[in-house]
mmCIF file of C-alpha atoms (C1' of nucleotides) in Angstrom:
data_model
loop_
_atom_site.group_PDB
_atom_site.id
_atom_site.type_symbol
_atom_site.label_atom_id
_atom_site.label_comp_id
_atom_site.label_asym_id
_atom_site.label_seq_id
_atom_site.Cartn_x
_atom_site.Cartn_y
_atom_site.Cartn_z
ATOM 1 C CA UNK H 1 -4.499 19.458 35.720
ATOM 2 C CA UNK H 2 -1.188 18.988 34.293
ATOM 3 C CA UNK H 3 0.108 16.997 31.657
ATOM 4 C CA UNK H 4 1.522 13.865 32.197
ATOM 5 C CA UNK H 5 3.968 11.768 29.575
ATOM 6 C CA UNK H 6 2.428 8.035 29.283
ATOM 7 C CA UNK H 7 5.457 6.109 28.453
ATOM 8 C CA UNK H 8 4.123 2.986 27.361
ATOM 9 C CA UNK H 9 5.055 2.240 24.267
ATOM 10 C CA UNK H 10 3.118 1.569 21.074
ATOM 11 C CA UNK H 11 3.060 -2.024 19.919
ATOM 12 C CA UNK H 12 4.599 -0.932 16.839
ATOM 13 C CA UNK H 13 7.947 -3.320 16.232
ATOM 14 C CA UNK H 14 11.333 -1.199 16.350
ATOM 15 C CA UNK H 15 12.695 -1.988 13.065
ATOM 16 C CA UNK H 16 10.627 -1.787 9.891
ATOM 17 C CA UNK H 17 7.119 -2.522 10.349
ATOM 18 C CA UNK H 18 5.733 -5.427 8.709
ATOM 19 C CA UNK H 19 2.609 -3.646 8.252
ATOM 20 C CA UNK H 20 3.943 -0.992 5.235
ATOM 21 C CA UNK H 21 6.098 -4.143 3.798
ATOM 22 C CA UNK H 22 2.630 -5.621 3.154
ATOM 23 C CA UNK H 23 1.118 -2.433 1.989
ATOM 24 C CA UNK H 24 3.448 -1.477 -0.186
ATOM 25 C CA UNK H 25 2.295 -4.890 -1.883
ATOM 26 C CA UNK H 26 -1.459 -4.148 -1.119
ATOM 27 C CA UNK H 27 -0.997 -0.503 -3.040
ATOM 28 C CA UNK H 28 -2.369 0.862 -6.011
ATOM 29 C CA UNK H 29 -5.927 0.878 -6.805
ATOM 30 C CA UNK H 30 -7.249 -2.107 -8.073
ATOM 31 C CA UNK H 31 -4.471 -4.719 -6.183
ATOM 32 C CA UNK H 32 -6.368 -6.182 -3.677
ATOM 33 C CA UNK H 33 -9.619 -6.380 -5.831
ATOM 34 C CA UNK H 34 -6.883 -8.560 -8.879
ATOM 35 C CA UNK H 35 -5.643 -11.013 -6.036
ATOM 36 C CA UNK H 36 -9.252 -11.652 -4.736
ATOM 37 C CA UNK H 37 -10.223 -12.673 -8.462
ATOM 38 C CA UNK H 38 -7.492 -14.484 -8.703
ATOM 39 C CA UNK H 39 -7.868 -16.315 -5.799
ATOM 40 C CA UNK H 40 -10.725 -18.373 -7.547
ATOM 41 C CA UNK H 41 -8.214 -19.871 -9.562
ATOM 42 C CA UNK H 42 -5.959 -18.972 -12.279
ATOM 43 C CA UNK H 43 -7.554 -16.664 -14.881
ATOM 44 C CA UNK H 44 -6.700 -14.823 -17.993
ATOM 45 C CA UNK H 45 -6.264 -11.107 -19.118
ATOM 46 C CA UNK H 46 -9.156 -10.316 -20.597
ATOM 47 C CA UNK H 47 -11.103 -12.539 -17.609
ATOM 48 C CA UNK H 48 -9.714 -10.359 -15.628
ATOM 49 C CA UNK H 49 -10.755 -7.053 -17.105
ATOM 50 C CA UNK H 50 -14.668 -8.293 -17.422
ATOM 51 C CA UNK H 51 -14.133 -8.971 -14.046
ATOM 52 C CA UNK H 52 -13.134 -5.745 -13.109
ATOM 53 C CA UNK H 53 -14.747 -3.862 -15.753
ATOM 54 C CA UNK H 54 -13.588 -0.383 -14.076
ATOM 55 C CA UNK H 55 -9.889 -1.029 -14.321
ATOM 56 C CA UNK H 56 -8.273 -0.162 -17.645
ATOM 57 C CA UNK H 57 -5.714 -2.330 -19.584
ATOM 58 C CA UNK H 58 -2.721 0.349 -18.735
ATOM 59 C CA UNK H 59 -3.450 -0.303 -14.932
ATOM 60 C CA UNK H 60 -4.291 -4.013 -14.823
ATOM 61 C CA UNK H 61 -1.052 -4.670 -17.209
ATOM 62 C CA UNK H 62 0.499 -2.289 -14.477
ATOM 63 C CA UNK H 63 -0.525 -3.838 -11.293
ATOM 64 C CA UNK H 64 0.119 -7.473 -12.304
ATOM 65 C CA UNK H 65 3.535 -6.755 -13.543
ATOM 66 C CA UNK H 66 3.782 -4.960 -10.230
ATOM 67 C CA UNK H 67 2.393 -8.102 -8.421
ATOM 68 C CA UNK H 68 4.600 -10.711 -10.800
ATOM 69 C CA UNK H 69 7.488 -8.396 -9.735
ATOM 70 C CA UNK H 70 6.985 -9.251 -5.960
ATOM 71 C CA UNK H 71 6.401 -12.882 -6.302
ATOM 72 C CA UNK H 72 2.514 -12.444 -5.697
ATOM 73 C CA UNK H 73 1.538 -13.568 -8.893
ATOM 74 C CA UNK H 74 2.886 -15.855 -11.664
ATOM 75 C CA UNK H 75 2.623 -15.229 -15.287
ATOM 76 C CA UNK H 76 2.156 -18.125 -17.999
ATOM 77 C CA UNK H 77 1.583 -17.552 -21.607
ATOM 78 C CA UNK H 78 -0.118 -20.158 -22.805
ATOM 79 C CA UNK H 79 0.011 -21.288 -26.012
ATOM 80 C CA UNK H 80 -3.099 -21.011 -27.506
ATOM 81 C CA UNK H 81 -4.224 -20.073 -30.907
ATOM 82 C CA UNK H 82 -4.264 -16.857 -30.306
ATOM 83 C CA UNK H 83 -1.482 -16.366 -27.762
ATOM 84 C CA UNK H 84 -3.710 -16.027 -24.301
ATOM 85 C CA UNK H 85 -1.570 -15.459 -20.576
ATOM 86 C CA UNK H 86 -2.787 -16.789 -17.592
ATOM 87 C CA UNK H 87 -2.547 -15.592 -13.981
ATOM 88 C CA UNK H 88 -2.068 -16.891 -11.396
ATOM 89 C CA UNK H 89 -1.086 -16.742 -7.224
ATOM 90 C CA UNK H 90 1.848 -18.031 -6.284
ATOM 91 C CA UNK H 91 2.225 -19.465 -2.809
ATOM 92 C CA UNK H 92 3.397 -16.356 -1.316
ATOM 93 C CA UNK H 93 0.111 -14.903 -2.563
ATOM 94 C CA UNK H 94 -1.947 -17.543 -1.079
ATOM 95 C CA UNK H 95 -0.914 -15.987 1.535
ATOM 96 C CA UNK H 96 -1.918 -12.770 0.984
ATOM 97 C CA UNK H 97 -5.799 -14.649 0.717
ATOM 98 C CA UNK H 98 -6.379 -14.386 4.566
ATOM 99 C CA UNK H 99 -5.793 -10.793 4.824
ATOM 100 C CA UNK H 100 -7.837 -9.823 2.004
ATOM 101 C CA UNK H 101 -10.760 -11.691 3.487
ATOM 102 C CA UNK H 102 -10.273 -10.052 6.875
ATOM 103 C CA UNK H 103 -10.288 -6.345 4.905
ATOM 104 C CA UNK H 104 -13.659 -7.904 3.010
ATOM 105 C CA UNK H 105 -15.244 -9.217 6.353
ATOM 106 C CA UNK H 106 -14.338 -5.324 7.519
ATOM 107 C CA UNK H 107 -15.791 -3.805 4.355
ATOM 108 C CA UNK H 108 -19.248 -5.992 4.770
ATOM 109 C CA UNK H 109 -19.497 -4.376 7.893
ATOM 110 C CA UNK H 110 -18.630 -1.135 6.802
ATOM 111 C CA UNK H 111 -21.343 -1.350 4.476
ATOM 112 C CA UNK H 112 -23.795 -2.876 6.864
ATOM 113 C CA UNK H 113 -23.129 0.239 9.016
ATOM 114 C CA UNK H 114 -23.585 2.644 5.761
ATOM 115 C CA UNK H 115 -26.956 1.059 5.319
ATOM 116 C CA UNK H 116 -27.922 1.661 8.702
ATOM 117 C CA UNK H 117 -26.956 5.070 8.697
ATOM 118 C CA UNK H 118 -28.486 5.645 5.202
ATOM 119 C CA UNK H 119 -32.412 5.099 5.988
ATOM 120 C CA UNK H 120 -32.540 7.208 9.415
ATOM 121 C CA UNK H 121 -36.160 6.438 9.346
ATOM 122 C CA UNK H 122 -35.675 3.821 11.619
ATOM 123 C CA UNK H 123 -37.166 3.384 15.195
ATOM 124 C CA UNK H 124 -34.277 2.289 17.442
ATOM 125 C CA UNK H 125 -30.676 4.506 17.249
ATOM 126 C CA UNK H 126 -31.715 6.764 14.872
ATOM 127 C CA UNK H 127 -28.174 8.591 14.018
ATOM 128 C CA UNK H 128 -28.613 12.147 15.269
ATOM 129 C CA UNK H 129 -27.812 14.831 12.537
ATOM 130 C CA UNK H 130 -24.894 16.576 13.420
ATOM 131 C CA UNK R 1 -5.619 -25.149 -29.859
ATOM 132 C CA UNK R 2 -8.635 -22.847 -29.768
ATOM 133 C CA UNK R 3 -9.166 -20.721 -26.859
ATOM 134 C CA UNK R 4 -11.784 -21.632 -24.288
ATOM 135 C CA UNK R 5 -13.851 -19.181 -22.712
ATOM 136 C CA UNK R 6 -14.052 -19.741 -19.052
ATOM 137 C CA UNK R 7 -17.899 -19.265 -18.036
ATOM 138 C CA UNK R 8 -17.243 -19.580 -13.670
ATOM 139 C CA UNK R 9 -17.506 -16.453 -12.417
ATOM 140 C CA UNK R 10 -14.799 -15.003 -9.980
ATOM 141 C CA UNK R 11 -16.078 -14.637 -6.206
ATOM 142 C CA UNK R 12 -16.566 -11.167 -5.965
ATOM 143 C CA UNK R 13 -19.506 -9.562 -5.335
ATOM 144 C CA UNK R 14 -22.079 -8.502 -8.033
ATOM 145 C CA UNK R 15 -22.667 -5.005 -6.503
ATOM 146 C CA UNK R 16 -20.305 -2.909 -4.942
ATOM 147 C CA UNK R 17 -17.229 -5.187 -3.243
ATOM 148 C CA UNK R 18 -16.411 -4.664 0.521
ATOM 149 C CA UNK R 19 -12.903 -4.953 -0.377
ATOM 150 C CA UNK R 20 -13.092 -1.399 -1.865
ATOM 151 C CA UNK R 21 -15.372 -0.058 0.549
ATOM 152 C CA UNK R 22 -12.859 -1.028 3.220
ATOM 153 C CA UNK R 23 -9.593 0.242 1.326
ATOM 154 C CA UNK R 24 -11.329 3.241 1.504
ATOM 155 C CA UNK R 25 -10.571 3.481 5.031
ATOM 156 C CA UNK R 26 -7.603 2.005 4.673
ATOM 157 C CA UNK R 27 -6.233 4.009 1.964
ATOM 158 C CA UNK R 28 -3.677 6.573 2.674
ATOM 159 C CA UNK R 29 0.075 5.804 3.267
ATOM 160 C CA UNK R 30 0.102 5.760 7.162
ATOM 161 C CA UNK R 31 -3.563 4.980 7.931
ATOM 162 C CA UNK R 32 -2.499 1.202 9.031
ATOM 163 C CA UNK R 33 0.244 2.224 10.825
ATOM 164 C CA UNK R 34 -1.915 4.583 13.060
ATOM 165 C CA UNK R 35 -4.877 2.720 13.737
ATOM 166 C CA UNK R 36 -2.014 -0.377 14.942
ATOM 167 C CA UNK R 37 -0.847 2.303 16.941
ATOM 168 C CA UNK R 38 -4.492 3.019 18.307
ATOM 169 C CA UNK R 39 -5.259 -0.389 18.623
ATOM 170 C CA UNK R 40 -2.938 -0.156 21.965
ATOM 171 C CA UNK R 41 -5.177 2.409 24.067
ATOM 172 C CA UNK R 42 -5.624 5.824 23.175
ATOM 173 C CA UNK R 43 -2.839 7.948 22.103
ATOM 174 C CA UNK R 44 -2.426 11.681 22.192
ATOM 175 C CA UNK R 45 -1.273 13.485 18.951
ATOM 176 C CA UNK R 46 2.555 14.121 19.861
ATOM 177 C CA UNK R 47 2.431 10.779 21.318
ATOM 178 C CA UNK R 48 1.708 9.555 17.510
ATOM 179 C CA UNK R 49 4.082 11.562 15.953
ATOM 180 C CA UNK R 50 6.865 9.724 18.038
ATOM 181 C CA UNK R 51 5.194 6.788 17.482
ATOM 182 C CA UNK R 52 5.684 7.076 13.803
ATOM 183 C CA UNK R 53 8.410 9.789 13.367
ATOM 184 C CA UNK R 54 8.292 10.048 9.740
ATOM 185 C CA UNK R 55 5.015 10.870 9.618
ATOM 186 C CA UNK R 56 4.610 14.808 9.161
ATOM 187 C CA UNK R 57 2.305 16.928 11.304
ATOM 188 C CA UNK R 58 -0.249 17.790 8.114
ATOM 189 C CA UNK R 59 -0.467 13.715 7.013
ATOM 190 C CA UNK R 60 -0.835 12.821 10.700
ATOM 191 C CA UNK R 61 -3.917 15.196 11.119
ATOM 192 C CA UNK R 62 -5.508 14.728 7.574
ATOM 193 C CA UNK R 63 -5.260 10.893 8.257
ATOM 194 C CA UNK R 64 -6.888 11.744 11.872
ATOM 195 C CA UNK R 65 -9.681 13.536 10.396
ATOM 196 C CA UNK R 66 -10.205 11.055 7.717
ATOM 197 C CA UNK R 67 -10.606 8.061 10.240
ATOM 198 C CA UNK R 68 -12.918 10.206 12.352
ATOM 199 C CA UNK R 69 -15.199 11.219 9.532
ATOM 200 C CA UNK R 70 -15.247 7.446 8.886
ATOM 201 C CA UNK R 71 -15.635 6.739 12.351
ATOM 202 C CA UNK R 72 -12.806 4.424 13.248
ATOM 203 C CA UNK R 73 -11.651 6.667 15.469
ATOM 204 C CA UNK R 74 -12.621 8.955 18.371
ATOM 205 C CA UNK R 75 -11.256 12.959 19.085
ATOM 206 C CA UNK R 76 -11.492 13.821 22.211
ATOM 207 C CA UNK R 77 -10.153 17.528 23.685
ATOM 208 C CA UNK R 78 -8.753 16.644 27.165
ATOM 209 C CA UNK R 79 -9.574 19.778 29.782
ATOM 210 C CA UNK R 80 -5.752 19.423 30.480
ATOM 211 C CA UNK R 81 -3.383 22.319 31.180
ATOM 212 C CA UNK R 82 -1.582 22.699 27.878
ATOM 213 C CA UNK R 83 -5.211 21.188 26.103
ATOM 214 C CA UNK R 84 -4.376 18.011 24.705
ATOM 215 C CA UNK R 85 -6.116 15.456 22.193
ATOM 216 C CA UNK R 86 -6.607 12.079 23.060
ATOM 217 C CA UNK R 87 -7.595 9.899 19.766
ATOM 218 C CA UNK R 88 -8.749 5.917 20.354
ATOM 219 C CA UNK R 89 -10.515 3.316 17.967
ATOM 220 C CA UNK R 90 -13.903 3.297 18.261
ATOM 221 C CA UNK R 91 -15.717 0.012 18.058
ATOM 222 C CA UNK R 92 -15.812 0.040 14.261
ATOM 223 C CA UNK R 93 -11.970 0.502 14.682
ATOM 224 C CA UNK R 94 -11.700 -2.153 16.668
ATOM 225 C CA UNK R 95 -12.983 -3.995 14.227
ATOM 226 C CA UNK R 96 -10.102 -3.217 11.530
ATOM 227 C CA UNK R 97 -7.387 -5.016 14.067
ATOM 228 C CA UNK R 98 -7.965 -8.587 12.786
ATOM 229 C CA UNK R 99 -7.300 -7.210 9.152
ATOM 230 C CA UNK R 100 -4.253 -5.502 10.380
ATOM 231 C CA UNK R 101 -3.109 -8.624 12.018
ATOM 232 C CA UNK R 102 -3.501 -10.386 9.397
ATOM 233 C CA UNK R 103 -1.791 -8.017 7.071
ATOM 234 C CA UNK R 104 1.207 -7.781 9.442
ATOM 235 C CA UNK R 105 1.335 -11.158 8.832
ATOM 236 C CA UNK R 106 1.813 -11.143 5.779
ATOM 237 C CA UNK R 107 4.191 -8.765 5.840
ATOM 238 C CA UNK R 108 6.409 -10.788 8.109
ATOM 239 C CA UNK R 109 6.459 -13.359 5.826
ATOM 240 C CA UNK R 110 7.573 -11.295 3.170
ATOM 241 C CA UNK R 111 10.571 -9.873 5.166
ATOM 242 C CA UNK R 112 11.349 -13.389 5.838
ATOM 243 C CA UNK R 113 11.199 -13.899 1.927
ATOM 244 C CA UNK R 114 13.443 -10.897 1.286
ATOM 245 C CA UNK R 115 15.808 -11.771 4.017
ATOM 246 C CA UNK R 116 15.943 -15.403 2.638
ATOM 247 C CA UNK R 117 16.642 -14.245 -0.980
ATOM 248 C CA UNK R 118 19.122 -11.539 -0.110
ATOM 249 C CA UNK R 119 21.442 -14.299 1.304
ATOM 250 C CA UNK R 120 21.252 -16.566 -1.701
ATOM 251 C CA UNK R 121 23.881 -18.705 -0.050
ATOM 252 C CA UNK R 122 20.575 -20.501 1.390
ATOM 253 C CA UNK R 123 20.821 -23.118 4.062
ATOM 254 C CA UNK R 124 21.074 -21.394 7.352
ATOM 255 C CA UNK R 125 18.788 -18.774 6.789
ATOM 256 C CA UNK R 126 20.837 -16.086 8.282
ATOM 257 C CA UNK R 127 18.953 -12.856 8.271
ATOM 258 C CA UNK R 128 21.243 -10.405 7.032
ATOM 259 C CA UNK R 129 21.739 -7.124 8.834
ATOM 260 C CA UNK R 130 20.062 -4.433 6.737
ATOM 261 C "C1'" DT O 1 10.718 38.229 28.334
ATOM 262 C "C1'" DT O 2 11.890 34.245 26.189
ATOM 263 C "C1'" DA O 3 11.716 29.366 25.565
ATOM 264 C "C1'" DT O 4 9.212 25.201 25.340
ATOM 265 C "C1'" DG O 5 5.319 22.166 24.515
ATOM 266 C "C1'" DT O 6 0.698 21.315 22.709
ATOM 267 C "C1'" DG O 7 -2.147 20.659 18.496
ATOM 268 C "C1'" DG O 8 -2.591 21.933 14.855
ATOM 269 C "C1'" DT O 9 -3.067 25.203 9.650
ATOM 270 C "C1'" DA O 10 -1.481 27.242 5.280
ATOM 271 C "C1'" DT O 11 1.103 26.882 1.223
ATOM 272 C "C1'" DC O 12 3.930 25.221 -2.186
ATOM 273 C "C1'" DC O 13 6.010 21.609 -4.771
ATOM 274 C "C1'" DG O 14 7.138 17.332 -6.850
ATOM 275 C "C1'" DA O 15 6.046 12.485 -7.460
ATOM 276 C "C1'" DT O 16 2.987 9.127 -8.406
ATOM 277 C "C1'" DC O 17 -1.355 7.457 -9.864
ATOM 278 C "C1'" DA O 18 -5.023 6.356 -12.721
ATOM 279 C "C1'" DG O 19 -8.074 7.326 -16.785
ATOM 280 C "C1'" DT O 20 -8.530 7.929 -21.948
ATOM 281 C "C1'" DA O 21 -7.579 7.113 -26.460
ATOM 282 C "C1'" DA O 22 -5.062 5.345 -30.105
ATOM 283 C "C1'" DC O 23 -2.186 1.876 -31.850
ATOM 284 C "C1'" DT O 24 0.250 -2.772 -32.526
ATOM 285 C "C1'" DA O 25 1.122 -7.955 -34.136
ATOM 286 C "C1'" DA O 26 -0.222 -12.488 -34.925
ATOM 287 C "C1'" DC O 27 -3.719 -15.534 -35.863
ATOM 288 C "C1'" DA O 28 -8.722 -17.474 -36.705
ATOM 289 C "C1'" DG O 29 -12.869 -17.231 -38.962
ATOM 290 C "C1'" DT O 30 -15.771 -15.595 -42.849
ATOM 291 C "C1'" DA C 1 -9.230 -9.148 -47.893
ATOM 292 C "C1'" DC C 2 -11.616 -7.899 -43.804
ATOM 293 C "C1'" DT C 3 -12.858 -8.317 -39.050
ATOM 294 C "C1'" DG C 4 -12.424 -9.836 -34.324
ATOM 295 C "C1'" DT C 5 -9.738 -11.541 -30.435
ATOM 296 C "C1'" DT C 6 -5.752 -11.623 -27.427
ATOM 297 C "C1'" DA C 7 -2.582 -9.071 -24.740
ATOM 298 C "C1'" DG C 8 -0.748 -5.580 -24.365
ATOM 299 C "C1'" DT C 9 2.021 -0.529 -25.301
ATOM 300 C "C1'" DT C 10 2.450 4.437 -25.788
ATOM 301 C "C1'" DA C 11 1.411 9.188 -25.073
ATOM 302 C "C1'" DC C 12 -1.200 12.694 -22.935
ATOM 303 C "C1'" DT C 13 -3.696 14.517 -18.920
ATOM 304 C "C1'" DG C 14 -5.697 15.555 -14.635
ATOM 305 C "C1'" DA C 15 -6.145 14.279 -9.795
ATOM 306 C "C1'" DT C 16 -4.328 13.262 -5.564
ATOM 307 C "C1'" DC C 17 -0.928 12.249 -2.314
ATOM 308 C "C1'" DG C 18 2.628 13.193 0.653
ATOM 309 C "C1'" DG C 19 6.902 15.941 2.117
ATOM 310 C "C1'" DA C 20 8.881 20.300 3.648
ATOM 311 C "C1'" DT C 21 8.508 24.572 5.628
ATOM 312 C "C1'" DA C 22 6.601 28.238 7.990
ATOM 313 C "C1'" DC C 23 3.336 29.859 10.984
ATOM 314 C "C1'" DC C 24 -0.464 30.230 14.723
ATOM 315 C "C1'" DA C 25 -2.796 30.582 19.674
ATOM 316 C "C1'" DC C 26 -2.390 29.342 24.150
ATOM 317 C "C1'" DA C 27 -0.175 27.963 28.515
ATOM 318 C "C1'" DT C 28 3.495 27.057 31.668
ATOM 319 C "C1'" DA C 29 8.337 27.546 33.352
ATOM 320 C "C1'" DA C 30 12.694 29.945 33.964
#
DNA sequence: TTATGTGGTATCCGATCAGTAACTAACAGT
DNA sequence: ACTGTTAGTTACTGATCGGATACCACATAA
């Protein structure tokens, strides 16, 4: 049986794909996790980093600069008694919102399936051990 | 003006977020951009690496392997004369494609936005050739 | 025999990333 | 005067990622 060339091509557009422009917004660590808390609302440095109590100030100071940098964020110091900066989306990163809860609806399922696959125990499809 | 501690809580998830659970998968510089690629019918390996030429040989297979441990997609050896290797989505890859949508959205937009502030002359939106 | 195509592996290298710890400046409260 | 809070910055370090290159086994075609 020989080999034969499909030549149908990939969906992927011609020029630059859309899909990397939005990564390249979506990368580093902790990116997606700072838009989703800010999508609550606008919130403040230190909010953030209870929040995220993982992510260190050298990264979150990195990321939002990074995300103020591409218009996904807007910065406002406030001024408080103690200076205090707030965050928050801009438009363009409302717009990120939708895409970030289609990756979350993925990752609930993703973690629904790791459950499943955890406690083999169970009666019906038990995973076979490869 | 005294500072005001904020007591709502952001809306993410008091044990481990999806969102991280499903960058997992998604992490890796040309992990979208395959399964998009997938998400058109099964694709063989050299078939992939026209699809998206910059990808090198090594990234393309430790991205393959990655997905498959994960199992968003399928390998399959094909009993053909030169043997080749057909990969597809599986049905949790399937599943990714609305969260790729959506993030190719998103990235349209912004390519809009960068066309539309590279020609600050404004009014006609003319998308400059790049 | 050599060339080509298929589906990779092995190795090295440089860039980037993220974590840790220490440090800052201004101000409020005690 | 001392301490805590706010919002960072700086330097050091290790991990990982991705690119480039070379190489492999096998099969067909000329």
């Amino acid at each position: 049986m020989a080999l034969k060339i499909r030549k149908n091509l990939s969906p992927a557009p011609p020029n630059e794909c859309p899909l990397s422009k939005c990564m390249e917004v979506l990368r580093g660590a902790w990116t997606p996790n700072i838009i989703w808390n800010l999508s609550g609302g606008p919130r403040r440095f230190s909010e953030l980093r209870v929040d995220i109590p993982k992510v260190s100030a050298k990264v979150l100071t990195t990321r939002l600069r990074d995300l103020e940098a591409k218009g996904v964020v807007l910065r406002e110091v406030k001024p408080t008694s103690p200076p205090s900066v707030e965050y928050s989306l801009t438009d363009l990163g409302q717009q990120l919102i939708p895409a970030i809860d289609a990756i979350a609806a993925v990752g609930h399922k993703l973690k629904e399936r790791a459950a499943a696959q955890e406690c083999t125990k169970g009666r019906g499809r038990r995973v076979a051990a490869e």
